[in-house]
């Protein structure tokens, strides 16, 4: 039986992290640190979820002068439903809950 | 966190910048937006190596959405080309090697697989077919090709045994002679033994016939033909020379000797052409496939020239320039 689209363990992990705090905007680096996924895995997942309409994106102004704006993400209503359904079928196999790295100057 | 030397930090930053800029220049507009998102986070990391590692996500993003599809398209085109090339080579090999069934079967399987795999790769990337769809695509090609190859190889191996090793019985169309007195009787016995697959006994029979009648051209020819089946071409040539000396217009012996010089042993296509010309002059054109063999001999084997002649004039092109007898 082929795997359904966007049902990889990594995608479920991201859906899980986004679904834990569905109202707040989250950033790519934070998601990367919490999930343990590298940018090359994380961003294609985020792009796919956004293309499917599961993810809302916006540019957030920089909190410090001189830094570029940040791209931030949160689940849409559809995304929240889909995430709940996906996680019900197969919960994420791995959740990395490391503290944010010291080199993230957020 | 340990800081690296400043020059190393700058080098890592420069590499990250160049990597992202190059990626953005070689991908689509949607990916460029996500590359900007990646760059926004990168600016907040405080070490050059971390930024460089983060920037590696850019090429991966472009690969996922653009580069992979482009590469698959190229692969598909290349695979189609490879499939067609395999088909053409198979056709040429089938004709040259005369193992048409086996070669065509193998070519069908290989060419078909190349095309199907190519299309499946693209389909998997674009449409993500289910497992059964892939099997449905693959199964008929493999089944047809496998059936073709198995059937043809079975037929080919049977033919190889009878044709080259002379160990398998031919369909028994003749009966052994009632009495064994004359050279003709031993010739008939030789033919009978040959047909039932006992080439050694057949050669003994023909030799016995020749012991009775040393001028019996047919016995020389048949012994030569049996030797050819055993791939003993040197012995066959000696017998054929004697048969032709005895009967200069002996079509069967001339064809056999021409074929040896053309294909099998002591290759000498001028002598082959000379023998074929004698066959034509003796009126053996209609009874034999001499024109086709002569065409190959005049061209020195299979070549584009043979193909061109066959396409434009047919097999009769092989008899062009030969001296024809009034009856041929």
Short mmCIF file of C-alpha atoms in Angstrom, two decimals:
data_model
loop_
_atom_site.label_atom_id
_atom_site.label_comp_id
_atom_site.label_asym_id
_atom_site.label_seq_id
_atom_site.Cartn_x
_atom_site.Cartn_y
_atom_site.Cartn_z
CA UNK A 1 0.00 0.00 0.00
CA UNK A 2 1.61 3.28 -1.00
CA UNK A 3 2.08 5.99 1.56
CA UNK A 4 -0.33 8.88 1.39
CA UNK A 5 1.14 12.22 0.35
CA UNK A 6 2.54 14.31 3.18
CA UNK A 7 2.38 11.40 5.59
CA UNK A 8 6.08 10.93 6.07
CA UNK A 9 7.34 10.71 9.66
CA UNK A 10 9.04 14.08 9.23
CA UNK A 11 5.83 15.72 8.00
CA UNK A 12 3.85 14.25 10.89
CA UNK A 13 6.49 15.58 13.23
CA UNK A 14 6.11 19.10 11.88
CA UNK A 15 2.32 18.83 11.94
CA UNK A 16 2.55 17.72 15.55
CA UNK A 17 4.75 20.66 16.51
CA UNK A 18 2.57 23.17 14.72
CA UNK A 19 -0.59 21.58 16.14
CA UNK A 20 0.62 21.94 19.73
CA UNK A 21 0.45 25.68 19.45
CA UNK A 22 -1.97 26.38 16.61
CA UNK A 23 -2.63 30.03 17.33
CA UNK A 24 0.91 31.36 17.52
CA UNK A 25 3.20 32.02 14.61
CA UNK A 26 6.29 29.82 14.54
CA UNK A 27 9.62 30.21 12.79
CA UNK A 28 11.65 27.91 10.64
CA UNK A 29 14.71 27.75 12.83
CA UNK A 30 12.62 27.04 15.93
CA UNK A 31 10.85 24.21 14.16
CA UNK A 32 14.20 22.90 12.98
CA UNK A 33 15.64 22.84 16.49
CA UNK A 34 12.56 21.27 18.03
CA UNK A 35 12.14 18.63 15.35
CA UNK A 36 15.79 17.92 14.74
CA UNK A 37 15.22 18.33 11.02
CA UNK A 38 17.75 20.15 8.91
CA UNK A 39 16.74 23.08 6.74
CA UNK A 40 16.89 20.95 3.60
CA UNK A 41 14.21 18.66 4.98
CA UNK A 42 12.17 21.23 6.83
CA UNK A 43 11.60 23.82 4.14
CA UNK A 44 10.33 21.42 1.44
CA UNK A 45 7.84 20.12 4.02
CA UNK A 46 6.72 23.62 4.93
CA UNK A 47 6.41 24.54 1.25
CA UNK A 48 4.29 21.46 0.54
CA UNK A 49 2.02 22.08 3.49
CA UNK A 50 1.59 25.71 2.41
CA UNK A 51 0.80 24.61 -1.16
CA UNK A 52 -1.91 22.31 0.16
CA UNK A 53 -3.45 25.14 2.12
CA UNK A 54 -2.66 23.56 5.45
CA UNK A 55 -0.23 26.24 6.46
CA UNK A 56 -0.64 29.97 6.75
CA UNK A 57 2.48 32.02 6.16
CA UNK A 58 3.38 35.62 6.75
CA UNK A 59 6.41 37.84 6.93
CA UNK A 60 7.08 39.18 10.40
CA UNK A 61 9.00 42.40 10.80
CA UNK A 62 12.41 42.12 12.36
CA UNK A 63 12.61 42.48 16.10
CA UNK A 64 16.02 44.11 15.77
CA UNK A 65 17.25 46.67 13.28
CA UNK A 66 19.44 45.33 10.53
CA UNK A 67 17.89 41.88 10.40
CA UNK A 68 15.65 40.80 7.55
CA UNK A 69 11.99 39.95 8.19
CA UNK A 70 11.19 36.37 9.20
CA UNK A 71 8.86 33.97 7.53
CA UNK A 72 6.44 32.56 10.08
CA UNK A 73 3.94 29.76 10.01
CA UNK A 74 0.84 28.43 11.66
CA UNK A 75 -1.78 25.86 10.76
CA UNK A 76 -4.95 26.89 8.97
CA UNK A 77 -8.29 25.44 10.07
CA UNK A 78 -8.03 22.88 7.29
CA UNK A 79 -4.46 22.19 8.29
CA UNK A 80 -5.41 21.66 11.92
CA UNK A 81 -8.10 19.17 10.93
CA UNK A 82 -5.79 17.37 8.53
CA UNK A 83 -3.02 17.33 11.11
CA UNK A 84 -5.33 15.85 13.72
CA UNK A 85 -6.48 13.18 11.27
CA UNK A 86 -2.96 12.38 10.15
CA UNK A 87 -1.66 12.15 13.70
CA UNK A 88 -4.59 10.00 14.73
CA UNK A 89 -3.76 7.52 11.99
CA UNK A 90 -0.05 7.48 12.77
CA UNK A 91 1.41 9.47 15.65
CA UNK A 92 4.83 10.98 15.09
CA UNK A 93 7.56 8.47 15.75
CA UNK A 94 10.01 11.00 17.08
CA UNK A 95 9.66 14.33 18.83
CA UNK A 96 12.76 16.26 19.62
CA UNK A 97 12.17 18.64 22.47
CA UNK A 98 15.60 20.07 22.86
CA UNK A 99 16.01 23.51 24.28
CA UNK A 100 16.61 26.18 21.70
CA UNK A 101 20.24 26.44 20.78
CA UNK A 102 22.28 29.21 22.18
CA UNK A 103 23.28 30.37 18.72
CA UNK A 104 19.71 31.25 17.81
CA UNK A 105 19.70 34.93 18.61
CA UNK A 106 15.96 35.33 18.71
CA UNK B 1 30.09 28.56 21.79
CA UNK B 2 33.63 28.54 20.42
CA UNK B 3 34.17 31.21 17.84
CA UNK B 4 36.11 30.46 14.72
CA UNK B 5 38.76 32.81 13.36
CA UNK B 6 37.22 35.80 11.70
CA UNK B 7 38.52 34.92 8.25
CA UNK B 8 36.88 31.47 8.52
CA UNK B 9 33.60 33.03 9.58
CA UNK B 10 33.76 35.37 6.63
CA UNK B 11 34.57 32.55 4.27
CA UNK B 12 31.61 30.51 5.54
CA UNK B 13 29.32 33.52 5.22
CA UNK B 14 30.51 34.19 1.71
CA UNK B 15 29.97 30.55 0.76
CA UNK B 16 26.46 30.59 2.24
CA UNK B 17 25.61 33.80 0.38
CA UNK B 18 26.94 32.51 -2.90
CA UNK B 19 25.15 29.21 -2.47
CA UNK B 20 21.80 30.85 -1.87
CA UNK B 21 22.30 33.39 -4.66
CA UNK B 22 23.28 30.70 -7.13
CA UNK B 23 20.35 28.52 -6.10
CA UNK B 24 17.93 31.42 -6.46
CA UNK B 25 19.29 32.13 -9.93
CA UNK B 26 18.66 28.56 -11.05
CA UNK B 27 15.21 27.83 -9.72
CA UNK B 28 11.62 29.01 -10.06
CA UNK B 29 9.86 32.01 -8.47
CA UNK B 30 8.00 29.98 -5.82
CA UNK B 31 11.20 28.40 -4.62
CA UNK B 32 12.86 31.81 -4.56
CA UNK B 33 10.27 32.99 -2.04
CA UNK B 34 11.06 30.04 0.20
CA UNK B 35 14.75 30.69 -0.26
CA UNK B 36 14.11 34.17 1.13
CA UNK B 37 12.39 32.57 4.12
CA UNK B 38 15.45 30.42 4.64
CA UNK B 39 17.69 33.47 4.33
CA UNK B 40 15.63 35.29 6.95
CA UNK B 41 16.40 32.60 9.50
CA UNK B 42 20.00 32.32 8.40
CA UNK B 43 20.63 35.93 9.35
CA UNK B 44 19.76 35.10 12.95
CA UNK B 45 22.36 32.38 13.40
CA UNK B 46 25.50 33.61 15.02
CA UNK B 47 28.19 31.40 13.53
CA UNK B 48 29.42 31.15 9.99
CA UNK B 49 29.42 27.34 9.84
CA UNK B 50 25.86 27.23 11.18
CA UNK B 51 24.80 29.69 8.53
CA UNK B 52 26.55 27.67 5.86
CA UNK B 53 24.88 24.47 7.07
CA UNK B 54 21.53 26.22 7.08
CA UNK B 55 22.12 27.55 3.57
CA UNK B 56 22.48 23.98 2.31
CA UNK B 57 18.71 23.76 2.63
CA UNK B 58 18.46 26.04 -0.41
CA UNK B 59 19.75 23.57 -3.02
CA UNK B 60 17.72 20.83 -1.37
CA UNK B 61 14.59 22.96 -1.71
CA UNK B 62 15.34 23.64 -5.37
CA UNK B 63 16.05 19.96 -5.93
CA UNK B 64 12.74 18.94 -4.38
CA UNK B 65 10.60 21.27 -6.44
CA UNK B 66 12.46 22.06 -9.65
CA UNK B 67 15.75 20.35 -10.30
CA UNK B 68 14.51 16.82 -9.70
CA UNK B 69 11.65 17.25 -12.15
CA UNK B 70 13.98 18.75 -14.72
CA UNK B 71 16.42 15.89 -14.27
CA UNK B 72 13.66 13.30 -14.50
CA UNK B 73 12.51 14.88 -17.74
CA UNK B 74 16.03 14.65 -19.11
CA UNK B 75 16.31 11.08 -17.87
CA UNK B 76 13.03 10.23 -19.51
CA UNK B 77 14.15 11.63 -22.83
CA UNK B 78 17.50 9.93 -22.49
CA UNK B 79 15.88 6.64 -21.55
CA UNK B 80 13.53 6.83 -24.50
CA UNK B 81 16.55 7.39 -26.70
CA UNK B 82 18.35 4.50 -25.09
CA UNK B 83 15.27 2.33 -25.58
CA UNK B 84 15.10 3.23 -29.26
CA UNK B 85 18.82 2.62 -29.64
CA UNK B 86 18.46 -0.79 -28.02
CA UNK B 87 15.64 -1.55 -30.42
CA UNK B 88 17.68 -0.57 -33.46
CA UNK B 89 20.76 -2.45 -32.28
CA UNK B 90 18.61 -5.47 -31.55
CA UNK B 91 17.22 -5.40 -35.05
CA UNK B 92 20.67 -5.20 -36.58
CA UNK B 93 22.02 -7.89 -34.24
CA UNK B 94 19.04 -10.13 -34.99
CA UNK B 95 19.71 -9.93 -38.70
CA UNK B 96 23.48 -10.26 -38.39
CA UNK B 97 23.51 -13.08 -35.89
CA UNK B 98 20.47 -14.78 -37.36
CA UNK B 99 19.28 -15.56 -33.83
CA UNK B 100 16.23 -13.47 -34.58
CA UNK B 101 13.87 -14.84 -31.96
CA UNK B 102 16.19 -14.69 -28.98
CA UNK B 103 17.70 -11.36 -29.87
CA UNK B 104 14.39 -9.72 -30.61
CA UNK B 105 12.91 -11.12 -27.42
CA UNK B 106 15.77 -9.81 -25.33
CA UNK B 107 15.63 -6.48 -27.15
CA UNK B 108 11.91 -6.18 -26.54
CA UNK B 109 12.36 -6.80 -22.85
CA UNK B 110 15.27 -4.39 -22.49
CA UNK B 111 13.81 -1.66 -24.68
CA UNK B 112 10.37 -2.01 -23.15
CA UNK B 113 11.78 -1.89 -19.65
CA UNK B 114 13.82 1.20 -20.47
CA UNK B 115 10.76 3.03 -21.76
CA UNK B 116 8.46 1.87 -18.96
CA UNK B 117 10.97 2.64 -16.23
CA UNK B 118 11.52 6.06 -17.75
CA UNK B 119 7.81 6.82 -17.85
CA UNK B 120 7.29 5.40 -14.38
CA UNK B 121 9.97 7.63 -12.92
CA UNK B 122 8.25 10.65 -14.30
CA UNK B 123 4.84 9.42 -13.31
CA UNK B 124 6.03 8.71 -9.80
CA UNK B 125 7.33 12.22 -9.48
CA UNK B 126 4.27 13.89 -10.93
CA UNK B 127 1.32 11.63 -10.28
CA UNK B 128 2.59 9.14 -7.71
CA UNK B 129 0.94 6.03 -9.16
CA UNK B 130 0.03 3.30 -6.77
CA UNK B 131 1.88 0.03 -6.67
CA UNK B 132 -0.70 -1.80 -8.74
CA UNK B 133 -0.57 0.87 -11.42
CA UNK B 134 3.16 0.37 -11.72
CA UNK B 135 2.67 -3.36 -11.91
CA UNK B 136 -0.06 -2.92 -14.49
CA UNK B 137 2.33 -0.88 -16.61
CA UNK B 138 5.19 -3.27 -16.24
CA UNK B 139 3.52 -6.66 -16.34
CA UNK B 140 2.41 -6.83 -19.99
CA UNK B 141 5.77 -5.75 -21.32
CA UNK B 142 7.66 -8.20 -19.17
CA UNK B 143 5.20 -11.01 -19.84
CA UNK B 144 5.22 -10.56 -23.62
CA UNK B 145 8.97 -10.15 -23.73
CA UNK B 146 9.58 -13.12 -21.44
CA UNK B 147 7.23 -15.36 -23.42
CA UNK B 148 8.89 -14.31 -26.63
CA UNK B 149 12.37 -14.85 -25.24
CA UNK B 150 11.59 -18.21 -23.64
CA UNK B 151 9.84 -19.56 -26.71
CA UNK B 152 12.46 -18.28 -29.05
CA UNK B 153 15.36 -19.51 -26.96
CA UNK B 154 13.79 -22.96 -26.70
CA UNK B 155 13.36 -23.05 -30.45
CA UNK B 156 16.83 -21.60 -30.92
CA UNK B 157 18.50 -24.15 -28.67
CA UNK B 158 16.70 -26.99 -30.42
CA UNK B 159 17.76 -25.62 -33.77
CA UNK B 160 21.32 -25.17 -32.54
CA UNK B 161 21.48 -28.78 -31.48
CA UNK B 162 20.25 -30.12 -34.77
CA UNK B 163 22.09 -27.65 -36.92
CA UNK B 164 25.50 -27.49 -35.36
CA UNK B 165 25.97 -30.54 -33.21
CA UNK B 166 24.07 -33.02 -35.30
CA UNK B 167 22.89 -34.95 -32.26
CA UNK B 168 19.14 -34.61 -32.55
CA UNK B 169 17.06 -36.71 -34.86
CA UNK B 170 15.41 -35.02 -37.82
CA UNK B 171 11.84 -35.95 -38.62
CA UNK B 172 12.06 -39.39 -40.16
CA UNK B 173 11.00 -38.84 -43.73
CA UNK B 174 13.00 -41.61 -45.31
CA UNK B 175 13.20 -45.30 -44.73
CA UNK B 176 16.38 -47.36 -44.74
CA UNK B 177 17.15 -49.09 -48.03
CA UNK B 178 15.99 -52.66 -48.28
CA UNK B 179 19.29 -53.92 -49.57
CA UNK B 180 22.84 -52.61 -49.26
CA UNK B 181 24.60 -53.44 -52.48
CA UNK B 182 25.22 -50.36 -54.58
CA UNK B 183 26.76 -46.99 -53.83
CA UNK B 184 23.27 -45.53 -54.22
CA UNK B 185 22.05 -47.87 -51.45
CA UNK B 186 24.74 -46.61 -49.09
CA UNK B 187 23.95 -43.01 -50.05
CA UNK B 188 20.32 -43.65 -49.11
CA UNK B 189 21.43 -45.28 -45.86
CA UNK B 190 23.61 -42.25 -45.13
CA UNK B 191 20.67 -39.92 -45.73
CA UNK B 192 18.54 -42.05 -43.46
CA UNK B 193 21.14 -42.03 -40.67
CA UNK B 194 21.63 -38.29 -41.08
CA UNK B 195 17.92 -37.68 -40.73
CA UNK B 196 17.72 -39.67 -37.56
CA UNK B 197 20.60 -37.65 -36.12
CA UNK B 198 23.46 -40.12 -36.32
CA UNK B 199 25.98 -38.06 -38.24
CA UNK B 200 28.93 -40.31 -37.51
CA UNK B 201 27.13 -43.31 -38.96
CA UNK B 202 26.00 -41.18 -41.92
CA UNK B 203 29.59 -40.25 -42.71
CA UNK B 204 30.57 -43.91 -42.55
CA UNK B 205 27.73 -44.74 -44.95
CA UNK B 206 28.77 -42.06 -47.43
CA UNK B 207 32.37 -43.24 -47.19
CA UNK B 208 31.18 -46.75 -47.91
CA UNK B 209 29.32 -45.47 -50.97
CA UNK B 210 32.50 -43.72 -52.15
CA UNK B 211 34.51 -46.87 -51.61
CA UNK B 212 32.16 -48.59 -54.02
CA UNK B 213 31.99 -45.67 -56.47
CA UNK B 214 34.78 -43.10 -56.09
CA UNK B 215 33.16 -40.92 -58.73
CA UNK B 216 29.89 -40.51 -56.86
CA UNK B 217 29.55 -36.73 -56.56
CA UNK B 218 26.37 -36.84 -54.45
CA UNK B 219 28.11 -38.92 -51.78
CA UNK B 220 30.92 -36.37 -51.58
CA UNK B 221 28.41 -33.54 -51.29
CA UNK B 222 26.31 -35.26 -48.64
CA UNK B 223 29.35 -36.24 -46.63
CA UNK B 224 30.52 -32.64 -46.88
CA UNK B 225 27.13 -31.34 -45.77
CA UNK B 226 27.18 -33.70 -42.77
CA UNK B 227 30.68 -32.50 -41.91
CA UNK B 228 29.43 -28.91 -42.12
CA UNK B 229 26.76 -29.74 -39.57
CA UNK B 230 29.54 -30.96 -37.31
CA UNK B 231 31.44 -27.74 -38.03
CA UNK B 232 34.27 -29.71 -39.63
CA UNK B 233 34.60 -27.25 -42.48
CA UNK B 234 38.10 -28.27 -43.56
CA UNK B 235 36.93 -31.81 -44.31
CA UNK B 236 33.78 -30.46 -45.93
CA UNK B 237 35.79 -28.27 -48.31
CA UNK B 238 37.89 -31.23 -49.48
CA UNK B 239 34.75 -33.24 -50.28
CA UNK B 240 33.03 -30.31 -51.96
CA UNK B 241 36.05 -29.65 -54.17
CA UNK B 242 35.93 -33.25 -55.31
CA UNK B 243 32.17 -33.19 -55.83
CA UNK B 244 32.46 -30.05 -57.96
CA UNK B 245 35.39 -31.47 -59.89
CA UNK B 246 33.22 -34.42 -60.71
CA UNK B 247 30.14 -32.30 -61.53
CA UNK B 248 31.07 -28.70 -62.30
CA UNK B 249 27.41 -27.64 -62.44
CA UNK B 250 26.46 -29.34 -59.16
CA UNK B 251 24.28 -26.59 -57.66
CA UNK B 252 24.00 -27.99 -54.13
CA UNK B 253 27.76 -28.49 -53.80
CA UNK B 254 28.48 -25.04 -55.22
CA UNK B 255 26.06 -23.46 -52.76
CA UNK B 256 27.61 -25.36 -49.85
CA UNK B 257 31.14 -24.33 -50.80
CA UNK B 258 30.06 -20.74 -51.41
CA UNK B 259 28.43 -20.64 -47.97
CA UNK B 260 31.58 -21.96 -46.30
CA UNK B 261 33.70 -19.27 -47.95
CA UNK B 262 31.06 -16.65 -47.25
CA UNK B 263 30.28 -17.40 -43.60
CA UNK B 264 32.02 -20.26 -41.89
CA UNK B 265 35.62 -21.06 -42.67
CA UNK B 266 38.56 -19.74 -44.64
CA UNK B 267 36.43 -16.70 -45.41
CA UNK B 268 37.02 -15.66 -48.99
CA UNK B 269 34.09 -13.76 -50.38
CA UNK B 270 35.48 -13.52 -53.91
CA UNK B 271 35.53 -17.31 -54.08
CA UNK B 272 32.05 -17.36 -52.56
CA UNK B 273 30.82 -14.98 -55.26
CA UNK B 274 32.48 -17.16 -57.89
CA UNK B 275 30.63 -20.23 -56.59
CA UNK B 276 27.34 -18.37 -56.41
CA UNK B 277 27.86 -17.14 -59.98
CA UNK B 278 28.31 -20.73 -61.07
CA UNK B 279 25.05 -21.61 -59.29
CA UNK B 280 23.26 -18.85 -61.18
CA UNK B 281 24.86 -19.83 -64.46
CA UNK B 282 23.81 -23.43 -63.84
CA UNK B 283 20.20 -22.31 -63.48
CA UNK B 284 20.02 -22.74 -59.72
CA UNK B 285 18.73 -19.28 -58.97
CA UNK B 286 15.11 -20.19 -58.40
CA UNK B 287 15.86 -23.31 -56.38
CA UNK B 288 18.20 -21.57 -53.97
CA UNK B 289 18.51 -18.32 -52.06
CA UNK B 290 21.67 -17.59 -53.97
CA UNK B 291 20.88 -13.93 -54.67
CA UNK B 292 20.68 -13.09 -50.97
CA UNK B 293 23.91 -14.88 -50.18
CA UNK B 294 25.64 -13.30 -53.15
CA UNK B 295 24.45 -9.87 -52.06
CA UNK B 296 26.07 -10.37 -48.68
CA UNK B 297 29.23 -11.76 -50.22
CA UNK B 298 29.63 -8.85 -52.65
CA UNK B 299 29.23 -6.38 -49.77
CA UNK B 300 31.61 -8.28 -47.50
CA UNK B 301 28.89 -9.16 -45.00
CA UNK B 302 26.13 -7.09 -43.48
CA UNK B 303 26.53 -3.38 -44.09
CA UNK B 304 24.40 -0.31 -44.73
CA UNK B 305 24.96 -1.00 -48.44
CA UNK B 306 23.21 -4.35 -48.12
CA UNK B 307 20.29 -2.71 -46.39
CA UNK B 308 20.09 0.00 -49.04
CA UNK B 309 20.15 -2.56 -51.86
CA UNK B 310 17.51 -4.67 -50.15
CA UNK B 311 15.25 -1.67 -49.65
CA UNK B 312 15.63 -0.35 -53.19
CA UNK B 313 15.90 -3.48 -55.31
CA UNK B 314 14.99 -6.37 -53.07
CA UNK B 315 16.98 -9.54 -52.76
CA UNK B 316 17.40 -9.72 -56.53
CA UNK B 317 20.03 -7.02 -56.16
CA UNK B 318 22.38 -9.83 -55.16
CA UNK B 319 22.17 -11.39 -58.61
CA UNK B 320 22.87 -8.14 -60.44
CA UNK B 321 25.99 -8.52 -62.54
CA UNK B 322 26.02 -12.30 -62.31
CA UNK B 323 25.99 -14.35 -65.48
CA UNK B 324 22.48 -15.78 -65.75
CA UNK B 325 21.52 -18.96 -67.44
CA UNK B 326 18.63 -18.81 -69.90
CA UNK B 327 16.42 -20.78 -67.54
CA UNK B 328 17.09 -18.85 -64.33
#
